[in-house]
mmCIF file of C-alpha atoms in Angstrom:
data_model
loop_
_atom_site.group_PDB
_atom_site.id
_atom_site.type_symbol
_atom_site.label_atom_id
_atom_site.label_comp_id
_atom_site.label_asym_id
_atom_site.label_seq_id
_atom_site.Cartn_x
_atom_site.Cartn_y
_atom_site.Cartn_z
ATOM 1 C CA UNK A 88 -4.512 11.900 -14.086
ATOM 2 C CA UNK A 89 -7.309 10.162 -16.368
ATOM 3 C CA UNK A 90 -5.078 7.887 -17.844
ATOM 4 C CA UNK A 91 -3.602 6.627 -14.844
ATOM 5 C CA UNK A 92 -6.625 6.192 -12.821
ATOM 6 C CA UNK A 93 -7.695 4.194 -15.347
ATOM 7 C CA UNK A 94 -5.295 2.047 -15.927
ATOM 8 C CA UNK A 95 -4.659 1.527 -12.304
ATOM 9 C CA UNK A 96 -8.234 0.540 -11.083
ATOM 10 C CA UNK A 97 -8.230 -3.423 -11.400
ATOM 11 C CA UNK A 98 -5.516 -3.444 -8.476
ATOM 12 C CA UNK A 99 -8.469 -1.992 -6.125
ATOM 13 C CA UNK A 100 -9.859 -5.453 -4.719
ATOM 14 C CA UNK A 101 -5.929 -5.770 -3.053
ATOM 15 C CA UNK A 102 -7.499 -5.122 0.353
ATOM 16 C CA UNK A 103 -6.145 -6.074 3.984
ATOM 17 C CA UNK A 104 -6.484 -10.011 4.409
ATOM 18 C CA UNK A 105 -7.295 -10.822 0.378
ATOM 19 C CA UNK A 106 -3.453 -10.980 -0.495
ATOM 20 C CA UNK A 107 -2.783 -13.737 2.045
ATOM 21 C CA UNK A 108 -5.681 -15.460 1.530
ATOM 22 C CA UNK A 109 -6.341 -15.379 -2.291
ATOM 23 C CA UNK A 110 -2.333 -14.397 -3.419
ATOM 24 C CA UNK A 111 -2.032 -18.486 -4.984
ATOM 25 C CA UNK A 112 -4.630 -18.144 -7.354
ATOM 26 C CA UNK A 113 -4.497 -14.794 -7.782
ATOM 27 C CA UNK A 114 -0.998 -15.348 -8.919
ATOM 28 C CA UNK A 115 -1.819 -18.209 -11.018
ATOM 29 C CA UNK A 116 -4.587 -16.609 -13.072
ATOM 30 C CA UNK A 117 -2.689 -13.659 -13.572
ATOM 31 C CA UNK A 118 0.970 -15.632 -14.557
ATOM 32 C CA UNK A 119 -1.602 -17.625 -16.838
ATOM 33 C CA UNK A 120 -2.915 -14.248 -18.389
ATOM 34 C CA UNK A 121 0.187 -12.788 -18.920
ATOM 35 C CA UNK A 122 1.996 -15.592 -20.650
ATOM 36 C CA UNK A 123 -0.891 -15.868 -22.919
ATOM 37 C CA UNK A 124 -1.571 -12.120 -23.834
ATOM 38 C CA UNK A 125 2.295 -10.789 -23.409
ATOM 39 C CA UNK A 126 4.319 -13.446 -25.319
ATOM 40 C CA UNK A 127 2.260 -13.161 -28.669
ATOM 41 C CA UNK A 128 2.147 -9.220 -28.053
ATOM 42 C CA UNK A 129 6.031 -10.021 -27.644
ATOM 43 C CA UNK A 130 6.267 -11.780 -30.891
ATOM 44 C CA UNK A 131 5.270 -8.753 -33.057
ATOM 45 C CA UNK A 132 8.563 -6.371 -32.775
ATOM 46 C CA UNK A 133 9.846 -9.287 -34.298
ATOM 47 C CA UNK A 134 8.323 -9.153 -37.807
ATOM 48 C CA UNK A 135 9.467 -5.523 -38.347
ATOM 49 C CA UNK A 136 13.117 -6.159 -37.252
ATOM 50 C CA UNK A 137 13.773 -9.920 -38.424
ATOM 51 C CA UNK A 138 15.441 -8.192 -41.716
ATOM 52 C CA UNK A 139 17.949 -6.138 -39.852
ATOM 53 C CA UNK A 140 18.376 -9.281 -37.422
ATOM 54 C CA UNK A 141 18.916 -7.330 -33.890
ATOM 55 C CA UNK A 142 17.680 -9.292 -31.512
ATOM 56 C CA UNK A 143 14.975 -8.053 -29.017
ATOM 57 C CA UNK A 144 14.978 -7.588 -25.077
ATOM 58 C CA UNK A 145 11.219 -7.400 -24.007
ATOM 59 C CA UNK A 146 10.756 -5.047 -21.074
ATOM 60 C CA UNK A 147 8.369 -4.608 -18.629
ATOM 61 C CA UNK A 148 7.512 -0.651 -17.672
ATOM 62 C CA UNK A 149 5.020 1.319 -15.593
ATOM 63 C CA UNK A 150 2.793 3.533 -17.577
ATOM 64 C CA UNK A 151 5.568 5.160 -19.693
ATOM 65 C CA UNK A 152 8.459 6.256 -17.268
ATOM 66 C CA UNK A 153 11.060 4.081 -18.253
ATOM 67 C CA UNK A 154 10.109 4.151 -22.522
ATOM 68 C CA UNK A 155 9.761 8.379 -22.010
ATOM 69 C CA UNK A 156 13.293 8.227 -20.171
ATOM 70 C CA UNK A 157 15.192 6.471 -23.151
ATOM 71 C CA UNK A 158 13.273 8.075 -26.135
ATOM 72 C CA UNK A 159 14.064 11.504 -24.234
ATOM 73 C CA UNK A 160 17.781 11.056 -23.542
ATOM 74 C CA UNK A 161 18.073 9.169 -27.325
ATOM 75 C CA UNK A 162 20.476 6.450 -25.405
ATOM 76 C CA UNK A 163 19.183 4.048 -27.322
ATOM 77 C CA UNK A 164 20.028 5.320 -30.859
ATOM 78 C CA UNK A 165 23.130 2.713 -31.562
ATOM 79 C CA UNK A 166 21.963 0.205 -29.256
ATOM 80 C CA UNK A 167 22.766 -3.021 -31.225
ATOM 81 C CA UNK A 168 18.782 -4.782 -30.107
ATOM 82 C CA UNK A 169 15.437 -3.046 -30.159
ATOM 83 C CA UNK A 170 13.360 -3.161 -27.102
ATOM 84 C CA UNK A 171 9.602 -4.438 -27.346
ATOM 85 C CA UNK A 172 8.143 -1.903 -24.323
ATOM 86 C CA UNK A 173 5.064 -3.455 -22.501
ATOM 87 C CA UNK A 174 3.255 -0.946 -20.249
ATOM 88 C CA UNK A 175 1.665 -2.193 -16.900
ATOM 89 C CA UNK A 176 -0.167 0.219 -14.230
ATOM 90 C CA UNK A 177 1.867 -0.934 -11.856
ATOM 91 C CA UNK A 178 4.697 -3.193 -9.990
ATOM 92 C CA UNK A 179 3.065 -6.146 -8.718
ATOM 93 C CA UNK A 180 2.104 -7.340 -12.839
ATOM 94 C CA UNK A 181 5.592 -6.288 -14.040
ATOM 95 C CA UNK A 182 7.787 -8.881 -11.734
ATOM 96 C CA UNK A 183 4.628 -11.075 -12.359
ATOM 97 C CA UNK A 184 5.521 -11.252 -15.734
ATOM 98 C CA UNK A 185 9.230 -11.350 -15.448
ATOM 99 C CA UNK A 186 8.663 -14.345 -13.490
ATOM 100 C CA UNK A 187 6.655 -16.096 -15.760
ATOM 101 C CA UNK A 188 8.469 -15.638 -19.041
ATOM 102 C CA UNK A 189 6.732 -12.818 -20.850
ATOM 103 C CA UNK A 190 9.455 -10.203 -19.782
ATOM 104 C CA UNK A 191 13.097 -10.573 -20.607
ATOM 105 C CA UNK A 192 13.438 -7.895 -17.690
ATOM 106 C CA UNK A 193 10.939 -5.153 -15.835
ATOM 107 C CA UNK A 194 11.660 -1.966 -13.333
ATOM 108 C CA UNK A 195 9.372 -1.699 -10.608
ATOM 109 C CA UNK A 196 9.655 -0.825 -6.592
ATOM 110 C CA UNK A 197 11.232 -2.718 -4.238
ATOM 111 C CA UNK A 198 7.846 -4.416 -2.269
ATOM 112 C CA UNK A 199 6.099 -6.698 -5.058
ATOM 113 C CA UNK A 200 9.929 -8.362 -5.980
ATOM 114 C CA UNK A 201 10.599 -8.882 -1.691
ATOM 115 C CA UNK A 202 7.568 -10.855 -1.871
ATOM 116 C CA UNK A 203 7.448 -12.788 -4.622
ATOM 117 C CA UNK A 204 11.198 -13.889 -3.624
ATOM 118 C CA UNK A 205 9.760 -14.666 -0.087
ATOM 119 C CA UNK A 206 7.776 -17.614 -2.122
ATOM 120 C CA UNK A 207 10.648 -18.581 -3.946
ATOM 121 C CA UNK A 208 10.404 -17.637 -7.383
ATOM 122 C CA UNK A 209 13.675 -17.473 -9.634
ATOM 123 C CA UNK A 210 13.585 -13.711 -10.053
ATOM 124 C CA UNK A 211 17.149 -11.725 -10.061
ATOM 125 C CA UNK A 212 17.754 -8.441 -9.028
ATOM 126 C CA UNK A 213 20.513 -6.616 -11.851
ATOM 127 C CA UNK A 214 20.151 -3.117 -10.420
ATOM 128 C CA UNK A 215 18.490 -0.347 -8.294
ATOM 129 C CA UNK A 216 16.891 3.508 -8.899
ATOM 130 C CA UNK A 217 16.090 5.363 -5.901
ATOM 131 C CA UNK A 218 13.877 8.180 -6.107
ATOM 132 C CA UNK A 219 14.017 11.328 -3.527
ATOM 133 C CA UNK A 220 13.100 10.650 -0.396
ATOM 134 C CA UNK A 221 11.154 13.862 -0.518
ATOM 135 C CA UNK A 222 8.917 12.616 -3.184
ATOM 136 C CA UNK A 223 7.890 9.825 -0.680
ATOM 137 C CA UNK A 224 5.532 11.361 1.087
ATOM 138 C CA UNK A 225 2.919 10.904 4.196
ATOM 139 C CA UNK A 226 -0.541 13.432 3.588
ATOM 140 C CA UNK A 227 -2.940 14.394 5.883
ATOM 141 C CA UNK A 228 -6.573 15.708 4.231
ATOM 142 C CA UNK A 229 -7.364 19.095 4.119
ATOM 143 C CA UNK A 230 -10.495 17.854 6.169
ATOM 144 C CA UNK A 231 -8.385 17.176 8.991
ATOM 145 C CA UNK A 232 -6.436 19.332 11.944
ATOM 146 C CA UNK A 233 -2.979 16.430 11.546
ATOM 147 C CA UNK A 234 -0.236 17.954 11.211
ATOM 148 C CA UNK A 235 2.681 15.572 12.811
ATOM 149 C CA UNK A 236 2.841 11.881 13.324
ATOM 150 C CA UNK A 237 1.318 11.651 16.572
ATOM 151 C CA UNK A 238 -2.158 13.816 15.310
ATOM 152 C CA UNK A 239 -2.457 10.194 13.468
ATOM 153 C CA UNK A 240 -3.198 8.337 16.715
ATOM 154 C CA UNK A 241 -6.606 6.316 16.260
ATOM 155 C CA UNK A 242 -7.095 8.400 12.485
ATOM 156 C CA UNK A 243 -7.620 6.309 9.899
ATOM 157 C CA UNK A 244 -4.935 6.087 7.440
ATOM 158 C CA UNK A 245 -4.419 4.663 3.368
ATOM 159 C CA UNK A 246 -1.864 2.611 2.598
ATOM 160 C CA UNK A 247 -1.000 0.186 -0.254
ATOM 161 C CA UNK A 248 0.175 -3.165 1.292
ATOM 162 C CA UNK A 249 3.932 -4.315 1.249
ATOM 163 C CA UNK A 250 4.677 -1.534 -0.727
ATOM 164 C CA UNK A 251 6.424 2.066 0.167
ATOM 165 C CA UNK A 252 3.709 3.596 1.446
ATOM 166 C CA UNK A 253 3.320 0.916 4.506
ATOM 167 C CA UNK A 254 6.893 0.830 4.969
ATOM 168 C CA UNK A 255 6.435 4.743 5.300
ATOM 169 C CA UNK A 256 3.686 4.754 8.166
ATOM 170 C CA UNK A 257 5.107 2.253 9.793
ATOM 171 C CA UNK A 258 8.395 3.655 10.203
ATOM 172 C CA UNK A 259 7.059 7.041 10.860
ATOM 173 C CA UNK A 260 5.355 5.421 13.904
ATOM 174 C CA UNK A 261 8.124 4.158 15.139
ATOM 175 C CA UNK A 262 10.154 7.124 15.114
ATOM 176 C CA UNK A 263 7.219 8.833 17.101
ATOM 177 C CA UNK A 264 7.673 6.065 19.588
ATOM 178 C CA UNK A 265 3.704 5.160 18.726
ATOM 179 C CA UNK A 266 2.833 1.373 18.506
ATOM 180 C CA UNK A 267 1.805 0.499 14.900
ATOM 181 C CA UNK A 268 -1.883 -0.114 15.809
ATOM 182 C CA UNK A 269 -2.235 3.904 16.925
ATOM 183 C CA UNK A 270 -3.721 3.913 13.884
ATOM 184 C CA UNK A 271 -6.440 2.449 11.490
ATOM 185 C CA UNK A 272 -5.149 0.918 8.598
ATOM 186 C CA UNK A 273 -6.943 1.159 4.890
ATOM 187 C CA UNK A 274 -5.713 -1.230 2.564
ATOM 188 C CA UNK A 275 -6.052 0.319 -0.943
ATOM 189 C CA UNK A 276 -3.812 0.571 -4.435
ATOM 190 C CA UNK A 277 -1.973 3.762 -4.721
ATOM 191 C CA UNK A 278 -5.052 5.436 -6.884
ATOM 192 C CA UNK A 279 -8.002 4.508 -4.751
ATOM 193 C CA UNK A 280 -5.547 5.888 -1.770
ATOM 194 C CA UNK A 281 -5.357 9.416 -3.150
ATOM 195 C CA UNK A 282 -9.117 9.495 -4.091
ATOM 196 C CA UNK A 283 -10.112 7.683 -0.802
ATOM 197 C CA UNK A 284 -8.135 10.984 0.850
ATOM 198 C CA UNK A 285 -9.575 13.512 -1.838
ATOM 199 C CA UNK A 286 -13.112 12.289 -0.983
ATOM 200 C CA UNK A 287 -12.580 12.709 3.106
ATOM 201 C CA UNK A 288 -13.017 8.894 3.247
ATOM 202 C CA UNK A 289 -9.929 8.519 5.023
ATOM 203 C CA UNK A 290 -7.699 10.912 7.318
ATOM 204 C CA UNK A 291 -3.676 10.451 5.722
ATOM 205 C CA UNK A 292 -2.281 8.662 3.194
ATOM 206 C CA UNK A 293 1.126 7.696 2.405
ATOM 207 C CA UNK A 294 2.344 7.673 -1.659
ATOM 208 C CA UNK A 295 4.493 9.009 -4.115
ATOM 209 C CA UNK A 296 4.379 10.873 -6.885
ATOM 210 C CA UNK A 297 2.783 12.132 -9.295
ATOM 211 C CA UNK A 298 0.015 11.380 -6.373
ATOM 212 C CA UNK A 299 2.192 13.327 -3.950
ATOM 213 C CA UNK A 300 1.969 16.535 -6.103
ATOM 214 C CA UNK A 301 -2.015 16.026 -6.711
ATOM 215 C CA UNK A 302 -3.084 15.850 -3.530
ATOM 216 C CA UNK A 303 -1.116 18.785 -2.731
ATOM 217 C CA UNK A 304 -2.785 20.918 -5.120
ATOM 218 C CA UNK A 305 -5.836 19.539 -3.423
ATOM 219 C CA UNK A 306 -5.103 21.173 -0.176
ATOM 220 C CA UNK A 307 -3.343 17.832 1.245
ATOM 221 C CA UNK A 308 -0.966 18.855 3.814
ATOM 222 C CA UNK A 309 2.652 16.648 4.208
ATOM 223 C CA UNK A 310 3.117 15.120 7.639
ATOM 224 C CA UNK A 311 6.685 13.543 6.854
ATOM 225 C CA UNK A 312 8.565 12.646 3.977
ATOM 226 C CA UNK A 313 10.653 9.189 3.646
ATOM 227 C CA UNK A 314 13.855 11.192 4.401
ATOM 228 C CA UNK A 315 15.912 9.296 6.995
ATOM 229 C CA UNK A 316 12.843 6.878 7.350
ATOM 230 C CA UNK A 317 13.076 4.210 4.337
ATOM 231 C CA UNK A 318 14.787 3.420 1.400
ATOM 232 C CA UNK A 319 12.615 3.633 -1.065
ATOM 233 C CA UNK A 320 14.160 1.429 -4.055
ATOM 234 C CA UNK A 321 13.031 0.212 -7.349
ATOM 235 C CA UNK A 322 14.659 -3.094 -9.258
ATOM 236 C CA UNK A 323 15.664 -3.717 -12.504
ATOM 237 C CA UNK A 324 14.564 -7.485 -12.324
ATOM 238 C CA UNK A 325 15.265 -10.463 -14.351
ATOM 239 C CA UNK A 326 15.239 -14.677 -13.826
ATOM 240 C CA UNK A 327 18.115 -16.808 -13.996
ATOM 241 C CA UNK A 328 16.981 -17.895 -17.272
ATOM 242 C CA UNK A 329 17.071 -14.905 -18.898
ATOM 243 C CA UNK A 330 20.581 -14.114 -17.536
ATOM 244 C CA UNK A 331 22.012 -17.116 -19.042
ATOM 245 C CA UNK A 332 20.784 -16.384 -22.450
ATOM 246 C CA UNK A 333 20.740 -12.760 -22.797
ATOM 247 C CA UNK A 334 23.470 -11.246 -20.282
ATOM 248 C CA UNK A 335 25.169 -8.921 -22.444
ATOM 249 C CA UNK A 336 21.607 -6.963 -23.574
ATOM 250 C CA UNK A 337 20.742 -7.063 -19.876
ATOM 251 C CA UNK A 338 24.057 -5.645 -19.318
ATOM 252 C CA UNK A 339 24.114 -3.170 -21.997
ATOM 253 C CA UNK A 340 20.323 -1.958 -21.082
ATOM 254 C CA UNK A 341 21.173 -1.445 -17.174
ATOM 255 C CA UNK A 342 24.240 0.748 -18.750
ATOM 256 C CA UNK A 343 22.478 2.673 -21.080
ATOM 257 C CA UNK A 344 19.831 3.008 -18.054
ATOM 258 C CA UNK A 345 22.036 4.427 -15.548
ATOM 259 C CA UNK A 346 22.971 6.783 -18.651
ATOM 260 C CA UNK A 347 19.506 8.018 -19.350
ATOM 261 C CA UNK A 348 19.241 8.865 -15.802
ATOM 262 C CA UNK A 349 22.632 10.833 -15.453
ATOM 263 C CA UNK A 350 21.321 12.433 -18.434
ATOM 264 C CA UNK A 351 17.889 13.657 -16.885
ATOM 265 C CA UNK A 352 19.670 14.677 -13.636
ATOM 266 C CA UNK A 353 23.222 16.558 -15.383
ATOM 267 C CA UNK A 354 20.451 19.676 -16.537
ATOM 268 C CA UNK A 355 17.079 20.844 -15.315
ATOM 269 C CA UNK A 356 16.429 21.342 -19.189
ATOM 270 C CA UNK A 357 16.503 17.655 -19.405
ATOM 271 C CA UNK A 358 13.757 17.103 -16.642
ATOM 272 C CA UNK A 359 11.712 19.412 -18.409
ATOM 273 C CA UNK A 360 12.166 17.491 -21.812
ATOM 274 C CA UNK A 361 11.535 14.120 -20.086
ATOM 275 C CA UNK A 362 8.499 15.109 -18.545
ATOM 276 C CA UNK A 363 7.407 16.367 -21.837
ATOM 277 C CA UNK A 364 7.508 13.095 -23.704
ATOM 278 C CA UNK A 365 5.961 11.531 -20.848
ATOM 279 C CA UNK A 366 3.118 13.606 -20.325
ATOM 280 C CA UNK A 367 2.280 13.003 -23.989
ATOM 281 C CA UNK A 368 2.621 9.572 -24.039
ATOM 282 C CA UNK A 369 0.086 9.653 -20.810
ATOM 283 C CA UNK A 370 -2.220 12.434 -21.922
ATOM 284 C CA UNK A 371 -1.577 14.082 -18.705
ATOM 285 C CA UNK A 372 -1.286 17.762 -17.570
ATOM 286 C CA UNK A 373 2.509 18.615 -18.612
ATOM 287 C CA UNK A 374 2.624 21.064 -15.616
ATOM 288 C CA UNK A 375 1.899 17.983 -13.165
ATOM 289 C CA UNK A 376 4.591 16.052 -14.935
ATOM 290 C CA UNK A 377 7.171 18.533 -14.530
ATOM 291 C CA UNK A 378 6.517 19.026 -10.908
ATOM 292 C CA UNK A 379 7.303 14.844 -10.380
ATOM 293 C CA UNK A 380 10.006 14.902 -12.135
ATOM 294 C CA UNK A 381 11.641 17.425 -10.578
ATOM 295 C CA UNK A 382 10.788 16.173 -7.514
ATOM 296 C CA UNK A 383 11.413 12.526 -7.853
ATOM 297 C CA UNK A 384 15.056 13.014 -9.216
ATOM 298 C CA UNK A 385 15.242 9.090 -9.919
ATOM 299 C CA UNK A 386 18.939 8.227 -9.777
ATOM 300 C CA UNK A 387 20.391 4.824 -10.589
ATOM 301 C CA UNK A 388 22.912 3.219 -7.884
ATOM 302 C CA UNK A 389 24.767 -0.071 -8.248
ATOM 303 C CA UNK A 390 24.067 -2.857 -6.103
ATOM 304 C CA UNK A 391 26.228 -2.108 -3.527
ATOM 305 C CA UNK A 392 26.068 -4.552 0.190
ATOM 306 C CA UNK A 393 24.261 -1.216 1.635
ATOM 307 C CA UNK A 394 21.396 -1.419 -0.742
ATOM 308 C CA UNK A 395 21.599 -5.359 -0.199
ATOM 309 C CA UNK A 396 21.140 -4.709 3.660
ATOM 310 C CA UNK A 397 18.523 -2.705 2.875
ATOM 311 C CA UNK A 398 16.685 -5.271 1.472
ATOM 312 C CA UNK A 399 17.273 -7.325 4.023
ATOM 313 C CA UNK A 400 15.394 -4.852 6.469
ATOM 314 C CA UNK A 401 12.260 -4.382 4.195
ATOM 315 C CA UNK A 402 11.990 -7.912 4.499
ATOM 316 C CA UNK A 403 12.517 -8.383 8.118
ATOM 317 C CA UNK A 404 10.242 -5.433 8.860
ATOM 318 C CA UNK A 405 7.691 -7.364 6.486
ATOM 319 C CA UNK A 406 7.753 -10.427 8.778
ATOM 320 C CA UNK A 407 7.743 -8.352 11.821
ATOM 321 C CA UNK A 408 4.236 -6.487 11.295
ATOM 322 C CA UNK A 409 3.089 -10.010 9.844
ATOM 323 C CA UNK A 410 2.676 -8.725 6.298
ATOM 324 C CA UNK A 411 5.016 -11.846 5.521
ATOM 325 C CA UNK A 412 5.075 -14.939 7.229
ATOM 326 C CA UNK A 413 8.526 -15.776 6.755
ATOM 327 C CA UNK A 414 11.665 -14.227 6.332
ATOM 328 C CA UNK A 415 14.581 -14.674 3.926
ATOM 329 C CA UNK A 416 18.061 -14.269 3.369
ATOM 330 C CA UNK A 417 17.889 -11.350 0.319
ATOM 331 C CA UNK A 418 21.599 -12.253 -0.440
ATOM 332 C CA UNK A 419 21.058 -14.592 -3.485
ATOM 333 C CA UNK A 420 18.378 -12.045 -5.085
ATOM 334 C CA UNK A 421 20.701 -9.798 -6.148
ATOM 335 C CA UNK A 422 23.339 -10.253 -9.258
ATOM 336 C CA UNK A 423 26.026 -8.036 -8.821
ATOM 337 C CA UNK A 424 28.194 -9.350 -11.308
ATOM 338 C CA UNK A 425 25.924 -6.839 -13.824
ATOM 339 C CA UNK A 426 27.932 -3.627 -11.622
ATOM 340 C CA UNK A 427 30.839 -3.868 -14.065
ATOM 341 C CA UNK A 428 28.599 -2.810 -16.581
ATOM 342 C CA UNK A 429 27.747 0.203 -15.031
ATOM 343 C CA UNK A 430 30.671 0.976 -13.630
ATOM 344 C CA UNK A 431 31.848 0.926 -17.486
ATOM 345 C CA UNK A 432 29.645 3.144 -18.025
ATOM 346 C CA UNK A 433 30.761 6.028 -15.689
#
């Protein structure tokens, strides 16, 4: 997992009491960043496809998944656009950029869009992907003697804030009937999480793969998985802007989405090719790959009101254990005029 550690390291600093008090100009210098070194990045598909005059749909993925997904399944071979793919280490950048003009439309987790909605931003919601629950996962170290949720009382425990893996803990605490301050929190990215746990520097840790499947072959033991606990959904995000001036690529790239993953799902030979193409792309251990893939089983789902309600929780939860300070009505986040695409599609 060189590559990814490495890409992943600059969201580190993201510690407990830094994103509420320097999230403004954090945001700022990053939005400022992004529209600077993304839009001119964006402008150079251009020159190789101006003669055949297909327009272009910039799209914001996470280290490979979602450009290893298409070139695997070949959906894309009489799409009537190309795609410009820009590759981020992780969530909170991709809806960053989306919102500030350099994306056309990105796929990241549910947590980083809740919250930049909570302050407002124009940022649409087209459709979801849900990975297995079981691939959400809460690990004790193989330095410890916890084995079930309440073994975690007054343990020290890794999670990345606002995102799955606090949603995770927190609900798993709750279903033990244990207040959420049984425990010590560690506020860390995903990566530092799993080394912080690797290293003995913290008791459990909450993630998802390919972490999940690392730490395992580690000796980290699983506690509980996110089955029956949360959601754990990804977006396929957009603004308003974009909508109004490119709705039919969005439309046809959510379609030929939910196609790539019915592909990778219809025949275990089609995991194994996707993690293939991934795993080259990333330079990582193919064997590791395979065992995500086949665990994570990422399925695409249209936006349905149950996956809206959903939402809705996440964010009320949020606001309850104070990781927002206000709440809001998730209703006009989500675009569901985009279902009749995918419903075309099945």
């Amino acid at each position: 997992m060189t590559y990814l550690l490495s890409r992943a390291a600059p969201l580190a600093p993201l510690v407990k009491g830094q994103i509420s008090q320097r999230w403004p100009t954090w945001r700022s210098r990053l939005r400022r960043a992004l529209v600077i070194g993304l839009s001119v990045a964006a402008i150079l598909p251009f020159a190789s496809v101006k003669a055949q005059d297909k327009p272009v749909l910039v799209v914001g993925d996470q280290a490979f998944n979602a450009q290893s997904l298409f070139e695997a399944s070949g959906v894309l071979r009489d799409a009537p656009y190309t795609i410009a793919w820009k590759q981020f280490p992780a969530g909170t950048p991709v809806i960053e950029a989306v919102n500030a003009g350099a994306l056309d439309i990105g796929l990241q987790g549910d947590g980083p869009v809740l919250f930049l909605a909570a302050q407002g931003a124009p940022i649409k919601v087209i459709g979801i992907y849900r990975d297995s629950p079981d691939s959400v996962v809460l690990l004790a170290g193989p330095h410890t003697q916890i084995k079930t949720v309440e073994d975690l009382k007054g343990k020290t425990v890794a999670i990345t804030r606002g995102g799955w893996s606090q949603q995770l803990v927190q609900a798993a605490l709750t279903s033990a009937g244990l207040p959420l301050d049984a425990v010590k929190y560690s506020y860390l990215a995903s990566v530092d999480s799993a080394a912080a746990l690797q290293a003995g520097k913290v008791d459990a840790t909450a993630t998802w793969e390919p972490y999940v499947s690392r730490l395992r072959q580690a000796g980290a033991r699983t506690v509980v998985t996110a089955r029956g606990l949360i959601a754990a959904q990804s977006y396929l995000s957009t603004t308003q802007k974009v909508i109004d001036t490119k709705r039919e690529l969005l439309g046809d790239f959510v379609q030929r989405y939910q196609r790539a993953r019915d592909w990778s799902l219809a025949d275990a030979r089609h995991i194994d090719r996707y993690a293939d193409v991934w795993a080259a792309k990333s330079r990582v251990d193919p064997k590791l790959a395979h065992q995500w893939f086949s665990t994570s089983r990422v399925r695409y789902e249209p936006l349905t009101d149950a996956a809206i309600a959903e939402a809705q929780k996440s964010v009320d939860d949020f606001v309850k254990t104070g990781t927002l300070t206000k709440g809001f009505d998730v209703k006009g986040l989500f675009d569901t005029s985009f279902n009749k695409f995918t419903q075309a599609a099945r």
